[in-house]
PDB file of C-alpha atoms in Angstrom:
ATOM      1  CA  UNK A   5      32.317 -50.416  12.645  1.00  0.00           C
ATOM      2  CA  UNK A   6      35.904 -49.123  11.989  1.00  0.00           C
ATOM      3  CA  UNK A   7      36.914 -45.725  13.049  1.00  0.00           C
ATOM      4  CA  UNK A   8      36.852 -44.253   9.412  1.00  0.00           C
ATOM      5  CA  UNK A   9      33.185 -45.373   9.146  1.00  0.00           C
ATOM      6  CA  UNK A  10      32.222 -44.106  12.487  1.00  0.00           C
ATOM      7  CA  UNK A  11      33.917 -40.575  11.762  1.00  0.00           C
ATOM      8  CA  UNK A  12      31.992 -40.446   8.609  1.00  0.00           C
ATOM      9  CA  UNK A  13      28.721 -41.366  10.440  1.00  0.00           C
ATOM     10  CA  UNK A  14      29.494 -38.737  13.083  1.00  0.00           C
ATOM     11  CA  UNK A  15      30.089 -36.138  10.503  1.00  0.00           C
ATOM     12  CA  UNK A  16      26.767 -36.870   8.721  1.00  0.00           C
ATOM     13  CA  UNK A  17      24.899 -36.830  12.081  1.00  0.00           C
ATOM     14  CA  UNK A  18      26.191 -33.327  12.516  1.00  0.00           C
ATOM     15  CA  UNK A  19      24.944 -32.092   9.149  1.00  0.00           C
ATOM     16  CA  UNK A  20      21.194 -31.255   9.025  1.00  0.00           C
ATOM     17  CA  UNK A  21      20.639 -32.371   5.526  1.00  0.00           C
ATOM     18  CA  UNK A  22      22.034 -35.906   6.197  1.00  0.00           C
ATOM     19  CA  UNK A  23      21.145 -36.201   9.861  1.00  0.00           C
ATOM     20  CA  UNK A  24      17.889 -38.238   9.578  1.00  0.00           C
ATOM     21  CA  UNK A  25      19.475 -40.648   7.057  1.00  0.00           C
ATOM     22  CA  UNK A  26      22.510 -41.064   9.314  1.00  0.00           C
ATOM     23  CA  UNK A  27      20.504 -41.650  12.410  1.00  0.00           C
ATOM     24  CA  UNK A  28      18.498 -44.295  10.704  1.00  0.00           C
ATOM     25  CA  UNK A  29      21.778 -46.043   9.799  1.00  0.00           C
ATOM     26  CA  UNK A  30      22.805 -45.648  13.480  1.00  0.00           C
ATOM     27  CA  UNK A  31      19.495 -47.216  14.643  1.00  0.00           C
ATOM     28  CA  UNK A  32      19.860 -50.193  12.082  1.00  0.00           C
ATOM     29  CA  UNK A  33      23.483 -50.653  13.026  1.00  0.00           C
ATOM     30  CA  UNK A  34      23.096 -50.606  16.970  1.00  0.00           C
ATOM     31  CA  UNK A  35      19.589 -51.890  17.527  1.00  0.00           C
ATOM     32  CA  UNK A  36      20.434 -55.639  17.607  1.00  0.00           C
ATOM     33  CA  UNK A  37      23.284 -55.378  20.147  1.00  0.00           C
ATOM     34  CA  UNK A  38      21.497 -52.778  22.457  1.00  0.00           C
ATOM     35  CA  UNK A  39      18.258 -55.021  22.221  1.00  0.00           C
ATOM     36  CA  UNK A  40      20.401 -58.086  23.548  1.00  0.00           C
ATOM     37  CA  UNK A  41      21.972 -55.870  26.193  1.00  0.00           C
ATOM     38  CA  UNK A  42      18.613 -54.611  27.447  1.00  0.00           C
ATOM     39  CA  UNK A  43      16.878 -58.011  27.194  1.00  0.00           C
ATOM     40  CA  UNK A  44      19.453 -59.656  29.275  1.00  0.00           C
ATOM     41  CA  UNK A  45      18.377 -57.423  32.243  1.00  0.00           C
ATOM     42  CA  UNK A  46      14.679 -56.801  31.359  1.00  0.00           C
ATOM     43  CA  UNK A  47      13.078 -60.154  30.706  1.00  0.00           C
ATOM     44  CA  UNK A  48       9.912 -58.818  28.794  1.00  0.00           C
ATOM     45  CA  UNK A  49      10.104 -58.396  25.033  1.00  0.00           C
ATOM     46  CA  UNK A  50       7.697 -55.272  25.200  1.00  0.00           C
ATOM     47  CA  UNK A  51       9.618 -53.626  28.042  1.00  0.00           C
ATOM     48  CA  UNK A  52      12.728 -54.284  26.031  1.00  0.00           C
ATOM     49  CA  UNK A  53      11.429 -52.566  22.982  1.00  0.00           C
ATOM     50  CA  UNK A  54      10.106 -49.625  25.030  1.00  0.00           C
ATOM     51  CA  UNK A  55      13.499 -49.141  26.592  1.00  0.00           C
ATOM     52  CA  UNK A  56      15.315 -49.427  23.154  1.00  0.00           C
ATOM     53  CA  UNK A  57      12.994 -46.903  21.805  1.00  0.00           C
ATOM     54  CA  UNK A  58      13.562 -44.509  24.701  1.00  0.00           C
ATOM     55  CA  UNK A  59      17.271 -45.053  24.108  1.00  0.00           C
ATOM     56  CA  UNK A  60      17.132 -43.908  20.684  1.00  0.00           C
ATOM     57  CA  UNK A  61      14.678 -41.082  21.450  1.00  0.00           C
ATOM     58  CA  UNK A  62      17.117 -39.908  24.065  1.00  0.00           C
ATOM     59  CA  UNK A  63      20.093 -40.214  21.575  1.00  0.00           C
ATOM     60  CA  UNK A  64      18.231 -38.201  18.860  1.00  0.00           C
ATOM     61  CA  UNK A  65      17.252 -35.457  21.260  1.00  0.00           C
ATOM     62  CA  UNK A  66      20.722 -35.268  22.598  1.00  0.00           C
ATOM     63  CA  UNK A  67      22.590 -35.776  19.350  1.00  0.00           C
ATOM     64  CA  UNK A  68      24.066 -32.183  19.570  1.00  0.00           C
ATOM     65  CA  UNK A  69      25.582 -33.083  23.022  1.00  0.00           C
ATOM     66  CA  UNK A  70      27.630 -36.058  21.691  1.00  0.00           C
ATOM     67  CA  UNK A  71      31.225 -34.699  21.631  1.00  0.00           C
ATOM     68  CA  UNK A  72      33.023 -37.640  20.167  1.00  0.00           C
ATOM     69  CA  UNK A  73      35.053 -38.233  23.296  1.00  0.00           C
ATOM     70  CA  UNK A  74      33.788 -41.866  23.285  1.00  0.00           C
ATOM     71  CA  UNK A  75      32.833 -44.247  20.441  1.00  0.00           C
ATOM     72  CA  UNK A  76      29.193 -43.997  19.294  1.00  0.00           C
ATOM     73  CA  UNK A  77      28.486 -47.553  20.644  1.00  0.00           C
ATOM     74  CA  UNK A  78      29.942 -46.544  24.016  1.00  0.00           C
ATOM     75  CA  UNK A  79      27.571 -43.489  24.144  1.00  0.00           C
ATOM     76  CA  UNK A  80      24.532 -45.554  23.048  1.00  0.00           C
ATOM     77  CA  UNK A  81      25.374 -48.371  25.621  1.00  0.00           C
ATOM     78  CA  UNK A  82      25.623 -45.682  28.278  1.00  0.00           C
ATOM     79  CA  UNK A  83      22.161 -44.286  27.464  1.00  0.00           C
ATOM     80  CA  UNK A  84      20.617 -47.882  27.127  1.00  0.00           C
ATOM     81  CA  UNK A  85      22.149 -48.875  30.451  1.00  0.00           C
ATOM     82  CA  UNK A  86      20.855 -45.723  32.216  1.00  0.00           C
ATOM     83  CA  UNK A  87      17.425 -46.216  30.636  1.00  0.00           C
ATOM     84  CA  UNK A  88      17.380 -49.861  31.819  1.00  0.00           C
ATOM     85  CA  UNK A  89      18.518 -49.086  35.315  1.00  0.00           C
ATOM     86  CA  UNK A  90      15.847 -46.472  35.456  1.00  0.00           C
ATOM     87  CA  UNK A  91      13.166 -48.663  34.271  1.00  0.00           C
ATOM     88  CA  UNK A  92      14.197 -51.433  36.690  1.00  0.00           C
ATOM     89  CA  UNK A  93      14.216 -48.908  39.607  1.00  0.00           C
ATOM     90  CA  UNK A  94      10.694 -47.413  38.639  1.00  0.00           C
ATOM     91  CA  UNK A  95       9.350 -50.931  38.375  1.00  0.00           C
ATOM     92  CA  UNK A  96      10.674 -51.825  41.842  1.00  0.00           C
ATOM     93  CA  UNK A  97       9.315 -48.781  43.260  1.00  0.00           C
ATOM     94  CA  UNK A  98       5.784 -49.244  41.769  1.00  0.00           C
ATOM     95  CA  UNK A  99       5.354 -52.977  42.432  1.00  0.00           C
ATOM     96  CA  UNK A 100       8.010 -53.672  44.977  1.00  0.00           C
ATOM     97  CA  UNK A 101       9.107 -56.663  42.800  1.00  0.00           C
ATOM     98  CA  UNK A 102      12.178 -57.062  40.585  1.00  0.00           C
ATOM     99  CA  UNK A 103      11.870 -57.901  37.000  1.00  0.00           C
ATOM    100  CA  UNK A 104      12.515 -61.834  37.261  1.00  0.00           C
ATOM    101  CA  UNK A 105      12.664 -64.327  34.315  1.00  0.00           C
ATOM    102  CA  UNK A 106       9.998 -66.808  34.035  1.00  0.00           C
ATOM    103  CA  UNK A 107      10.893 -69.448  31.326  1.00  0.00           C
ATOM    104  CA  UNK A 108      13.495 -68.348  28.749  1.00  0.00           C
ATOM    105  CA  UNK A 109      13.590 -71.873  27.085  1.00  0.00           C
ATOM    106  CA  UNK A 110      13.387 -75.481  28.254  1.00  0.00           C
ATOM    107  CA  UNK A 111      17.026 -75.387  29.712  1.00  0.00           C
ATOM    108  CA  UNK A 112      16.478 -75.545  33.637  1.00  0.00           C
ATOM    109  CA  UNK A 113      20.066 -74.642  34.253  1.00  0.00           C
ATOM    110  CA  UNK A 114      19.795 -71.394  31.990  1.00  0.00           C
ATOM    111  CA  UNK A 115      16.672 -70.531  33.886  1.00  0.00           C
ATOM    112  CA  UNK A 116      18.394 -70.917  37.228  1.00  0.00           C
ATOM    113  CA  UNK A 117      21.398 -68.693  35.934  1.00  0.00           C
ATOM    114  CA  UNK A 118      18.721 -66.008  34.837  1.00  0.00           C
ATOM    115  CA  UNK A 119      17.104 -66.206  38.170  1.00  0.00           C
ATOM    116  CA  UNK A 120      20.545 -65.827  39.959  1.00  0.00           C
ATOM    117  CA  UNK A 121      21.495 -62.836  37.769  1.00  0.00           C
ATOM    118  CA  UNK A 122      17.941 -61.396  38.465  1.00  0.00           C
ATOM    119  CA  UNK A 123      18.642 -61.471  42.055  1.00  0.00           C
ATOM    120  CA  UNK A 124      21.775 -59.134  41.746  1.00  0.00           C
ATOM    121  CA  UNK A 125      21.508 -55.544  42.561  1.00  0.00           C
ATOM    122  CA  UNK A 126      20.777 -53.639  39.339  1.00  0.00           C
ATOM    123  CA  UNK A 127      24.188 -52.075  38.879  1.00  0.00           C
ATOM    124  CA  UNK A 128      25.899 -55.441  39.566  1.00  0.00           C
ATOM    125  CA  UNK A 129      23.626 -56.990  37.055  1.00  0.00           C
ATOM    126  CA  UNK A 130      24.544 -54.436  34.507  1.00  0.00           C
ATOM    127  CA  UNK A 131      28.278 -55.014  35.184  1.00  0.00           C
ATOM    128  CA  UNK A 132      27.853 -58.813  34.968  1.00  0.00           C
ATOM    129  CA  UNK A 133      25.966 -58.583  31.637  1.00  0.00           C
ATOM    130  CA  UNK A 134      28.512 -56.177  30.019  1.00  0.00           C
ATOM    131  CA  UNK A 135      31.422 -58.300  31.080  1.00  0.00           C
ATOM    132  CA  UNK A 136      30.112 -61.838  30.780  1.00  0.00           C
ATOM    133  CA  UNK A 137      27.802 -61.611  27.871  1.00  0.00           C
ATOM    134  CA  UNK A 138      29.193 -58.634  25.861  1.00  0.00           C
ATOM    135  CA  UNK A 139      32.809 -59.445  26.841  1.00  0.00           C
ATOM    136  CA  UNK A 140      33.328 -55.761  27.245  1.00  0.00           C
ATOM    137  CA  UNK A 141      36.688 -54.459  28.539  1.00  0.00           C
ATOM    138  CA  UNK A 142      36.541 -52.677  31.941  1.00  0.00           C
ATOM    139  CA  UNK A 143      37.814 -49.552  30.465  1.00  0.00           C
ATOM    140  CA  UNK A 144      34.940 -49.338  28.136  1.00  0.00           C
ATOM    141  CA  UNK A 145      32.372 -50.216  30.860  1.00  0.00           C
ATOM    142  CA  UNK A 146      33.868 -47.501  32.871  1.00  0.00           C
ATOM    143  CA  UNK A 147      32.878 -45.065  30.275  1.00  0.00           C
ATOM    144  CA  UNK A 148      29.426 -46.399  30.041  1.00  0.00           C
ATOM    145  CA  UNK A 149      28.642 -46.736  33.816  1.00  0.00           C
ATOM    146  CA  UNK A 150      30.732 -43.808  34.926  1.00  0.00           C
ATOM    147  CA  UNK A 151      32.493 -45.999  37.423  1.00  0.00           C
ATOM    148  CA  UNK A 152      36.250 -46.589  38.029  1.00  0.00           C
ATOM    149  CA  UNK A 153      37.745 -49.856  36.775  1.00  0.00           C
ATOM    150  CA  UNK A 154      38.666 -51.023  40.173  1.00  0.00           C
ATOM    151  CA  UNK A 155      35.033 -50.668  41.337  1.00  0.00           C
ATOM    152  CA  UNK A 156      33.867 -52.591  38.219  1.00  0.00           C
ATOM    153  CA  UNK A 157      36.162 -55.313  38.939  1.00  0.00           C
ATOM    154  CA  UNK A 158      34.966 -55.518  42.491  1.00  0.00           C
ATOM    155  CA  UNK A 159      31.438 -55.319  41.409  1.00  0.00           C
ATOM    156  CA  UNK A 160      31.825 -58.178  38.921  1.00  0.00           C
ATOM    157  CA  UNK A 161      33.752 -60.199  41.383  1.00  0.00           C
ATOM    158  CA  UNK A 162      31.000 -59.822  43.841  1.00  0.00           C
ATOM    159  CA  UNK A 163      28.407 -60.659  41.187  1.00  0.00           C
ATOM    160  CA  UNK A 164      30.056 -63.874  40.286  1.00  0.00           C
ATOM    161  CA  UNK A 165      30.211 -64.846  44.059  1.00  0.00           C
ATOM    162  CA  UNK A 166      26.462 -64.167  44.518  1.00  0.00           C
ATOM    163  CA  UNK A 167      25.676 -66.276  41.495  1.00  0.00           C
ATOM    164  CA  UNK A 168      27.860 -69.134  42.724  1.00  0.00           C
ATOM    165  CA  UNK A 169      26.262 -68.930  46.185  1.00  0.00           C
ATOM    166  CA  UNK A 170      22.903 -68.876  44.420  1.00  0.00           C
ATOM    167  CA  UNK A 171      23.560 -72.214  42.726  1.00  0.00           C
ATOM    168  CA  UNK A 172      25.081 -73.609  45.974  1.00  0.00           C
ATOM    169  CA  UNK A 173      21.969 -72.945  47.807  1.00  0.00           C
ATOM    170  CA  UNK A 174      19.949 -74.650  45.069  1.00  0.00           C
ATOM    171  CA  UNK A 175      21.732 -77.918  45.727  1.00  0.00           C
TER     172      UNK A 175
END
């Protein structure tokens, strides 16, 4: 979405007579990419859908707090990331277990990679996903995760090292 389209959407989101229609457009526009982001951290389709729904509910409820300092996508990624991390923490607190992948497809290497990623601390897992899969710049990640660029670079570096160590231990 270019900046003119985003400005128009934000403008309509702030007008009560167009708000529902504009929000529906926002949901349709960002659902696929937010779903992918959440699904890479939460391996259950149903849990992913619940988190995605909570993300949009939180966005709707807090629409009046969006100041436009960041892009809509950054704001939504931040909400989705926080909802995902909260879900993972609640699941860990309730069960004592991490959300680990079972079988994503028949590719054993991909399954091992997913297990390695699942073994990362939640925040490192989020950083790894945003950088590796979403190819997001550290500056945008900084807005989403409310963390300095330097800390994000270190976190990504540690995540990659842990993943490499995981594969070495499998040999």
